[in-house]
Amino acid sequence: MRQTILAVLSLSAMSALLTGCGGDLVLLNSKGPVAEGQSNLMVTAIYLMLLVVIPSALMALWFGWKYRASNKDADYKPTWAHSTAIEIVVWGIPVIIIGILAYLTWWGSHKYDPYRPLESDKAPLTVQVIAEQFKWIFIYPEQNIATVNEIRFPEKTPVSLRLTSNFTMNSFFIPALSGQIYAMAGMQTHLNLMADETSPAEGYRGFSSNYSGYGFSQMRFRAHSVTDAQFAEWISAVQAGNGTSINPEAIQKTVLDQAEFKSLRDGNRGKHQIEALIAKAKTPEEKAAAEATKPYPTKPHPVTYYSSVEKGLFESVINHYMSNYHGADHSAAAEHGVAHEEAAASEAHVAGSHATASQGE
């Protein structure tokens, strides 16, 4: 009985939270069409399941009360074994609910497919996202700028994200605007989102929702939805090397090239782990390598702006893990293939000349 009462109280508290009485729950207070649709699907599914859970909990209480030992008026049927009506209810209602949930799942998975472009009168803004160790890098290929741990975009404008990772698999998540999607090394995933309104001054919360190492908890960033004029002003300021005029807490730098990109990588060892490696080092080389190890971050990397980006940086990250097909090895193979084709063509030309001379004789 005690467990049943606790279950009922828990369900009541959940119902109150779902109706908005529990405060600003970000998953139920979405700010974009994608997140709103996913939120509605989640709430609908929960309500449908409560159609079974709540009556079951209430009937458990009612049965316990009606058939208590002191109730001499309760029906006593020791030989009872079957009821068609009960069978229809306990099997029919769940089957109907499961059928409805199956349809909603099928419909929602197509409607809110992260790869599906959003309908809008405005052209989408393309942003390339790299999950770095342990931070998020955003590249604007059309504007030729980049940022670290901050993304800005105009309100009511579709944002087309292209995501990859420069280390282990990670998960990109802005709860107020969309669902999560994985970023994987050597691969490119897509995510489309849009904000219905401008964000608060602090922006929307974004983070890594997938464990990827000791420093993953510091992979937090802010997503700012601004007006078209504010976005254009921010782009111009960053391109001019004056992004701190928009965000005084940010760091402004010049170009994000391969050298700068490599310098952004954090360590994946704790301070005590590094000290243990140094103490256990048996050779000067091992000790030097341990001393050069960088510790994992204990706070997020500061917001950083780059006024320009090396062309093809995003693609180079993908190709780095797919070198057998797209990277440097592929280029070398292509050059070898061209040389081989030229040699084969030359041999064919020589053979043809010999054949012509033989026919002339």
PDB file of C-alpha atoms in Angstrom, residues 106-310:
ATOM      1  CA  TRP A 106       6.541   7.248 -37.447  1.00  0.00           C
ATOM      2  CA  TRP A 107       5.066  10.677 -38.172  1.00  0.00           C
ATOM      3  CA  GLY A 108       7.382  12.539 -35.806  1.00  0.00           C
ATOM      4  CA  SER A 109      10.552  10.814 -37.023  1.00  0.00           C
ATOM      5  CA  HIS A 110       9.807  12.090 -40.546  1.00  0.00           C
ATOM      6  CA  LYS A 111       8.422  15.491 -39.596  1.00  0.00           C
ATOM      7  CA  TYR A 112      11.310  16.351 -37.272  1.00  0.00           C
ATOM      8  CA  ASP A 113      14.105  14.537 -39.088  1.00  0.00           C
ATOM      9  CA  PRO A 114      17.256  16.561 -38.223  1.00  0.00           C
ATOM     10  CA  TYR A 115      18.363  16.322 -41.875  1.00  0.00           C
ATOM     11  CA  ARG A 116      15.089  17.764 -43.162  1.00  0.00           C
ATOM     12  CA  PRO A 117      15.393  21.453 -44.176  1.00  0.00           C
ATOM     13  CA  LEU A 118      13.005  23.828 -42.442  1.00  0.00           C
ATOM     14  CA  GLU A 119      10.388  25.695 -44.440  1.00  0.00           C
ATOM     15  CA  SER A 120      10.997  29.436 -44.465  1.00  0.00           C
ATOM     16  CA  ASP A 121      11.003  32.457 -46.758  1.00  0.00           C
ATOM     17  CA  LYS A 122      14.581  33.174 -45.666  1.00  0.00           C
ATOM     18  CA  ALA A 123      17.644  31.419 -47.011  1.00  0.00           C
ATOM     19  CA  PRO A 124      19.286  29.125 -44.428  1.00  0.00           C
ATOM     20  CA  LEU A 125      22.465  30.114 -42.632  1.00  0.00           C
ATOM     21  CA  THR A 126      25.144  27.427 -42.927  1.00  0.00           C
ATOM     22  CA  VAL A 127      27.363  26.798 -39.909  1.00  0.00           C
ATOM     23  CA  GLN A 128      30.038  24.104 -39.664  1.00  0.00           C
ATOM     24  CA  VAL A 129      30.483  22.631 -36.188  1.00  0.00           C
ATOM     25  CA  ILE A 130      33.552  20.789 -34.934  1.00  0.00           C
ATOM     26  CA  ALA A 131      33.572  18.963 -31.606  1.00  0.00           C
ATOM     27  CA  GLU A 132      37.096  19.568 -30.349  1.00  0.00           C
ATOM     28  CA  GLN A 133      38.696  18.308 -27.167  1.00  0.00           C
ATOM     29  CA  PHE A 134      37.009  19.829 -25.081  1.00  0.00           C
ATOM     30  CA  LYS A 135      35.154  22.697 -26.759  1.00  0.00           C
ATOM     31  CA  TRP A 136      32.879  23.523 -29.695  1.00  0.00           C
ATOM     32  CA  ILE A 137      34.190  25.320 -32.785  1.00  0.00           C
ATOM     33  CA  PHE A 138      31.752  27.056 -35.141  1.00  0.00           C
ATOM     34  CA  ILE A 139      32.794  28.028 -38.663  1.00  0.00           C
ATOM     35  CA  TYR A 140      30.724  30.353 -40.860  1.00  0.00           C
ATOM     36  CA  PRO A 141      31.956  29.447 -44.368  1.00  0.00           C
ATOM     37  CA  GLU A 142      29.928  32.125 -46.167  1.00  0.00           C
ATOM     38  CA  GLN A 143      31.062  34.886 -43.784  1.00  0.00           C
ATOM     39  CA  ASN A 144      34.601  33.446 -43.431  1.00  0.00           C
ATOM     40  CA  ILE A 145      34.702  33.767 -39.632  1.00  0.00           C
ATOM     41  CA  ALA A 146      34.847  31.280 -36.758  1.00  0.00           C
ATOM     42  CA  THR A 147      34.020  31.189 -33.068  1.00  0.00           C
ATOM     43  CA  VAL A 148      34.728  28.985 -30.083  1.00  0.00           C
ATOM     44  CA  ASN A 149      31.952  28.135 -27.610  1.00  0.00           C
ATOM     45  CA  GLU A 150      29.489  30.639 -29.063  1.00  0.00           C
ATOM     46  CA  ILE A 151      27.093  30.559 -31.992  1.00  0.00           C
ATOM     47  CA  ARG A 152      24.971  33.465 -33.221  1.00  0.00           C
ATOM     48  CA  PHE A 153      22.249  33.479 -35.833  1.00  0.00           C
ATOM     49  CA  PRO A 154      19.284  35.653 -36.840  1.00  0.00           C
ATOM     50  CA  GLU A 155      15.868  34.921 -35.410  1.00  0.00           C
ATOM     51  CA  LYS A 156      13.243  33.281 -37.651  1.00  0.00           C
ATOM     52  CA  THR A 157      16.033  32.144 -40.001  1.00  0.00           C
ATOM     53  CA  PRO A 158      16.752  28.452 -40.641  1.00  0.00           C
ATOM     54  CA  VAL A 159      20.193  27.390 -39.456  1.00  0.00           C
ATOM     55  CA  SER A 160      21.768  24.460 -41.283  1.00  0.00           C
ATOM     56  CA  LEU A 161      24.436  22.861 -39.116  1.00  0.00           C
ATOM     57  CA  ARG A 162      27.077  20.493 -40.491  1.00  0.00           C
ATOM     58  CA  LEU A 163      28.761  18.609 -37.658  1.00  0.00           C
ATOM     59  CA  THR A 164      31.865  16.494 -37.247  1.00  0.00           C
ATOM     60  CA  SER A 165      34.331  15.662 -34.478  1.00  0.00           C
ATOM     61  CA  ASN A 166      38.081  15.961 -34.155  1.00  0.00           C
ATOM     62  CA  PHE A 167      38.310  13.332 -31.448  1.00  0.00           C
ATOM     63  CA  THR A 168      35.812  10.862 -29.995  1.00  0.00           C
ATOM     64  CA  MET A 169      32.083  10.768 -30.732  1.00  0.00           C
ATOM     65  CA  ASN A 170      30.184  13.613 -29.112  1.00  0.00           C
ATOM     66  CA  SER A 171      26.617  14.872 -28.848  1.00  0.00           C
ATOM     67  CA  PHE A 172      25.524  18.386 -29.801  1.00  0.00           C
ATOM     68  CA  PHE A 173      22.468  19.651 -27.896  1.00  0.00           C
ATOM     69  CA  ILE A 174      20.608  22.973 -27.604  1.00  0.00           C
ATOM     70  CA  PRO A 175      17.498  21.903 -25.643  1.00  0.00           C
ATOM     71  CA  ALA A 176      15.542  25.096 -26.302  1.00  0.00           C
ATOM     72  CA  LEU A 177      15.892  24.807 -30.094  1.00  0.00           C
ATOM     73  CA  SER A 178      16.316  21.188 -31.165  1.00  0.00           C
ATOM     74  CA  GLY A 179      17.065  17.635 -30.200  1.00  0.00           C
ATOM     75  CA  GLN A 180      20.575  16.271 -29.855  1.00  0.00           C
ATOM     76  CA  ILE A 181      22.624  14.863 -32.708  1.00  0.00           C
ATOM     77  CA  TYR A 182      25.956  13.070 -32.717  1.00  0.00           C
ATOM     78  CA  ALA A 183      29.185  14.487 -34.087  1.00  0.00           C
ATOM     79  CA  MET A 184      31.577  11.725 -35.199  1.00  0.00           C
ATOM     80  CA  ALA A 185      35.144  11.725 -36.470  1.00  0.00           C
ATOM     81  CA  GLY A 186      35.438  11.099 -40.196  1.00  0.00           C
ATOM     82  CA  MET A 187      31.721  11.688 -40.705  1.00  0.00           C
ATOM     83  CA  GLN A 188      29.347  14.611 -41.230  1.00  0.00           C
ATOM     84  CA  THR A 189      25.914  14.827 -39.647  1.00  0.00           C
ATOM     85  CA  HIS A 190      23.256  17.474 -40.256  1.00  0.00           C
ATOM     86  CA  LEU A 191      20.969  19.380 -37.933  1.00  0.00           C
ATOM     87  CA  ASN A 192      18.426  22.043 -38.898  1.00  0.00           C
ATOM     88  CA  LEU A 193      17.015  24.422 -36.320  1.00  0.00           C
ATOM     89  CA  MET A 194      15.385  27.831 -36.032  1.00  0.00           C
ATOM     90  CA  ALA A 195      14.560  30.271 -33.231  1.00  0.00           C
ATOM     91  CA  ASP A 196      11.120  31.876 -33.131  1.00  0.00           C
ATOM     92  CA  GLU A 197      12.351  34.909 -31.203  1.00  0.00           C
ATOM     93  CA  THR A 198      15.481  36.587 -29.939  1.00  0.00           C
ATOM     94  CA  SER A 199      17.205  34.897 -27.040  1.00  0.00           C
ATOM     95  CA  PRO A 200      17.809  36.377 -23.581  1.00  0.00           C
ATOM     96  CA  ALA A 201      21.033  38.320 -23.107  1.00  0.00           C
ATOM     97  CA  GLU A 202      22.811  35.204 -21.827  1.00  0.00           C
ATOM     98  CA  GLY A 203      21.639  33.165 -24.826  1.00  0.00           C
ATOM     99  CA  TYR A 204      20.325  29.625 -24.909  1.00  0.00           C
ATOM    100  CA  ARG A 205      22.232  26.868 -23.192  1.00  0.00           C
ATOM    101  CA  GLY A 206      24.159  24.427 -25.369  1.00  0.00           C
ATOM    102  CA  PHE A 207      26.367  21.569 -24.252  1.00  0.00           C
ATOM    103  CA  SER A 208      27.718  18.095 -24.902  1.00  0.00           C
ATOM    104  CA  SER A 209      25.194  15.487 -23.765  1.00  0.00           C
ATOM    105  CA  ASN A 210      27.467  12.516 -24.387  1.00  0.00           C
ATOM    106  CA  TYR A 211      30.388  11.498 -22.155  1.00  0.00           C
ATOM    107  CA  SER A 212      33.605  11.867 -24.143  1.00  0.00           C
ATOM    108  CA  GLY A 213      36.355  12.149 -21.549  1.00  0.00           C
ATOM    109  CA  TYR A 214      37.292  13.879 -18.325  1.00  0.00           C
ATOM    110  CA  GLY A 215      36.768  17.371 -19.729  1.00  0.00           C
ATOM    111  CA  PHE A 216      33.430  16.791 -21.496  1.00  0.00           C
ATOM    112  CA  SER A 217      31.494  18.568 -18.723  1.00  0.00           C
ATOM    113  CA  GLN A 218      33.254  21.786 -19.777  1.00  0.00           C
ATOM    114  CA  MET A 219      31.961  21.534 -23.354  1.00  0.00           C
ATOM    115  CA  ARG A 220      29.345  24.213 -22.792  1.00  0.00           C
ATOM    116  CA  PHE A 221      28.474  27.056 -25.143  1.00  0.00           C
ATOM    117  CA  ARG A 222      25.850  29.740 -25.674  1.00  0.00           C
ATOM    118  CA  ALA A 223      23.515  30.068 -28.645  1.00  0.00           C
ATOM    119  CA  HIS A 224      22.369  33.645 -29.324  1.00  0.00           C
ATOM    120  CA  SER A 225      19.337  34.376 -31.470  1.00  0.00           C
ATOM    121  CA  VAL A 226      19.466  38.034 -32.530  1.00  0.00           C
ATOM    122  CA  THR A 227      17.810  40.348 -35.009  1.00  0.00           C
ATOM    123  CA  ASP A 228      19.018  40.544 -38.616  1.00  0.00           C
ATOM    124  CA  ALA A 229      20.604  43.945 -37.954  1.00  0.00           C
ATOM    125  CA  GLN A 230      22.379  42.713 -34.813  1.00  0.00           C
ATOM    126  CA  PHE A 231      23.677  39.646 -36.656  1.00  0.00           C
ATOM    127  CA  ALA A 232      25.033  41.746 -39.521  1.00  0.00           C
ATOM    128  CA  GLU A 233      26.690  44.100 -37.010  1.00  0.00           C
ATOM    129  CA  TRP A 234      28.290  41.170 -35.193  1.00  0.00           C
ATOM    130  CA  ILE A 235      29.598  39.638 -38.431  1.00  0.00           C
ATOM    131  CA  SER A 236      31.132  42.949 -39.501  1.00  0.00           C
ATOM    132  CA  ALA A 237      32.728  43.460 -36.080  1.00  0.00           C
ATOM    133  CA  VAL A 238      34.316  40.001 -36.027  1.00  0.00           C
ATOM    134  CA  GLN A 239      35.573  40.327 -39.616  1.00  0.00           C
ATOM    135  CA  ALA A 240      37.128  43.672 -38.701  1.00  0.00           C
ATOM    136  CA  GLY A 241      38.836  42.162 -35.650  1.00  0.00           C
ATOM    137  CA  ASN A 242      36.592  44.034 -33.239  1.00  0.00           C
ATOM    138  CA  GLY A 243      34.251  41.320 -32.002  1.00  0.00           C
ATOM    139  CA  THR A 244      34.821  42.349 -28.396  1.00  0.00           C
ATOM    140  CA  SER A 245      32.735  45.445 -29.089  1.00  0.00           C
ATOM    141  CA  ILE A 246      29.722  43.124 -29.197  1.00  0.00           C
ATOM    142  CA  ASN A 247      30.878  40.707 -26.487  1.00  0.00           C
ATOM    143  CA  PRO A 248      33.444  42.335 -24.173  1.00  0.00           C
ATOM    144  CA  GLU A 249      34.105  38.991 -22.457  1.00  0.00           C
ATOM    145  CA  ALA A 250      35.252  37.336 -25.691  1.00  0.00           C
ATOM    146  CA  ILE A 251      38.771  37.041 -27.084  1.00  0.00           C
ATOM    147  CA  GLN A 252      39.423  38.349 -30.600  1.00  0.00           C
ATOM    148  CA  LYS A 253      42.026  36.674 -32.809  1.00  0.00           C
ATOM    149  CA  THR A 254      42.981  36.911 -36.453  1.00  0.00           C
ATOM    150  CA  VAL A 255      42.960  33.669 -38.425  1.00  0.00           C
ATOM    151  CA  LEU A 256      41.910  30.134 -37.574  1.00  0.00           C
ATOM    152  CA  ASP A 257      44.406  28.058 -39.543  1.00  0.00           C
ATOM    153  CA  GLN A 258      45.791  24.573 -39.014  1.00  0.00           C
ATOM    154  CA  ALA A 259      48.412  25.743 -36.513  1.00  0.00           C
ATOM    155  CA  GLU A 260      45.872  27.662 -34.425  1.00  0.00           C
ATOM    156  CA  PHE A 261      43.402  24.812 -34.710  1.00  0.00           C
ATOM    157  CA  LYS A 262      45.914  22.326 -33.278  1.00  0.00           C
ATOM    158  CA  SER A 263      46.679  24.675 -30.391  1.00  0.00           C
ATOM    159  CA  LEU A 264      43.030  24.563 -29.294  1.00  0.00           C
ATOM    160  CA  ARG A 265      43.177  20.929 -28.217  1.00  0.00           C
ATOM    161  CA  ASP A 266      43.032  20.390 -24.462  1.00  0.00           C
ATOM    162  CA  GLY A 267      44.623  17.602 -22.501  1.00  0.00           C
ATOM    163  CA  ASN A 268      42.773  14.506 -21.313  1.00  0.00           C
ATOM    164  CA  ARG A 269      44.637  13.838 -18.082  1.00  0.00           C
ATOM    165  CA  GLY A 270      43.979  15.093 -14.578  1.00  0.00           C
ATOM    166  CA  LYS A 271      46.600  16.952 -12.572  1.00  0.00           C
ATOM    167  CA  HIS A 272      47.186  14.001 -10.242  1.00  0.00           C
ATOM    168  CA  GLN A 273      47.371  11.617 -13.188  1.00  0.00           C
ATOM    169  CA  ILE A 274      50.106  13.717 -14.782  1.00  0.00           C
ATOM    170  CA  GLU A 275      52.022  13.846 -11.493  1.00  0.00           C
ATOM    171  CA  ALA A 276      51.772  10.047 -11.269  1.00  0.00           C
ATOM    172  CA  LEU A 277      53.065   9.666 -14.835  1.00  0.00           C
ATOM    173  CA  ILE A 278      56.041  11.896 -14.031  1.00  0.00           C
ATOM    174  CA  ALA A 279      56.793   9.934 -10.858  1.00  0.00           C
ATOM    175  CA  LYS A 280      56.582   6.588 -12.699  1.00  0.00           C
ATOM    176  CA  ALA A 281      58.700   7.707 -15.668  1.00  0.00           C
ATOM    177  CA  LYS A 282      61.716   5.434 -16.120  1.00  0.00           C
ATOM    178  CA  THR A 283      63.543   7.358 -18.824  1.00  0.00           C
ATOM    179  CA  PRO A 284      64.158  11.055 -19.475  1.00  0.00           C
ATOM    180  CA  GLU A 285      62.045  10.771 -22.605  1.00  0.00           C
ATOM    181  CA  GLU A 286      59.072   9.371 -20.682  1.00  0.00           C
ATOM    182  CA  LYS A 287      59.427  12.083 -18.063  1.00  0.00           C
ATOM    183  CA  ALA A 288      59.623  14.829 -20.698  1.00  0.00           C
ATOM    184  CA  ALA A 289      56.537  13.434 -22.425  1.00  0.00           C
ATOM    185  CA  ALA A 290      54.633  13.324 -19.131  1.00  0.00           C
ATOM    186  CA  GLU A 291      55.650  16.886 -18.249  1.00  0.00           C
ATOM    187  CA  ALA A 292      54.466  18.075 -21.666  1.00  0.00           C
ATOM    188  CA  THR A 293      51.024  16.518 -21.142  1.00  0.00           C
ATOM    189  CA  LYS A 294      48.281  19.113 -20.811  1.00  0.00           C
ATOM    190  CA  PRO A 295      45.638  18.645 -18.099  1.00  0.00           C
ATOM    191  CA  TYR A 296      41.988  18.473 -19.013  1.00  0.00           C
ATOM    192  CA  PRO A 297      40.082  21.757 -18.519  1.00  0.00           C
ATOM    193  CA  THR A 298      38.298  22.579 -15.275  1.00  0.00           C
ATOM    194  CA  LYS A 299      36.220  25.351 -16.856  1.00  0.00           C
ATOM    195  CA  PRO A 300      34.910  26.052 -20.372  1.00  0.00           C
ATOM    196  CA  HIS A 301      37.228  27.587 -22.932  1.00  0.00           C
ATOM    197  CA  PRO A 302      36.590  31.347 -23.197  1.00  0.00           C
ATOM    198  CA  VAL A 303      34.538  32.574 -26.132  1.00  0.00           C
ATOM    199  CA  THR A 304      36.944  33.312 -28.982  1.00  0.00           C
ATOM    200  CA  TYR A 305      36.367  35.048 -32.332  1.00  0.00           C
ATOM    201  CA  TYR A 306      38.430  34.600 -35.498  1.00  0.00           C
ATOM    202  CA  SER A 307      38.234  37.240 -38.210  1.00  0.00           C
ATOM    203  CA  SER A 308      39.065  34.702 -40.935  1.00  0.00           C
ATOM    204  CA  VAL A 309      39.297  30.944 -41.464  1.00  0.00           C
ATOM    205  CA  GLU A 310      41.654  28.831 -43.508  1.00  0.00           C
TER     206      GLU A 310
END
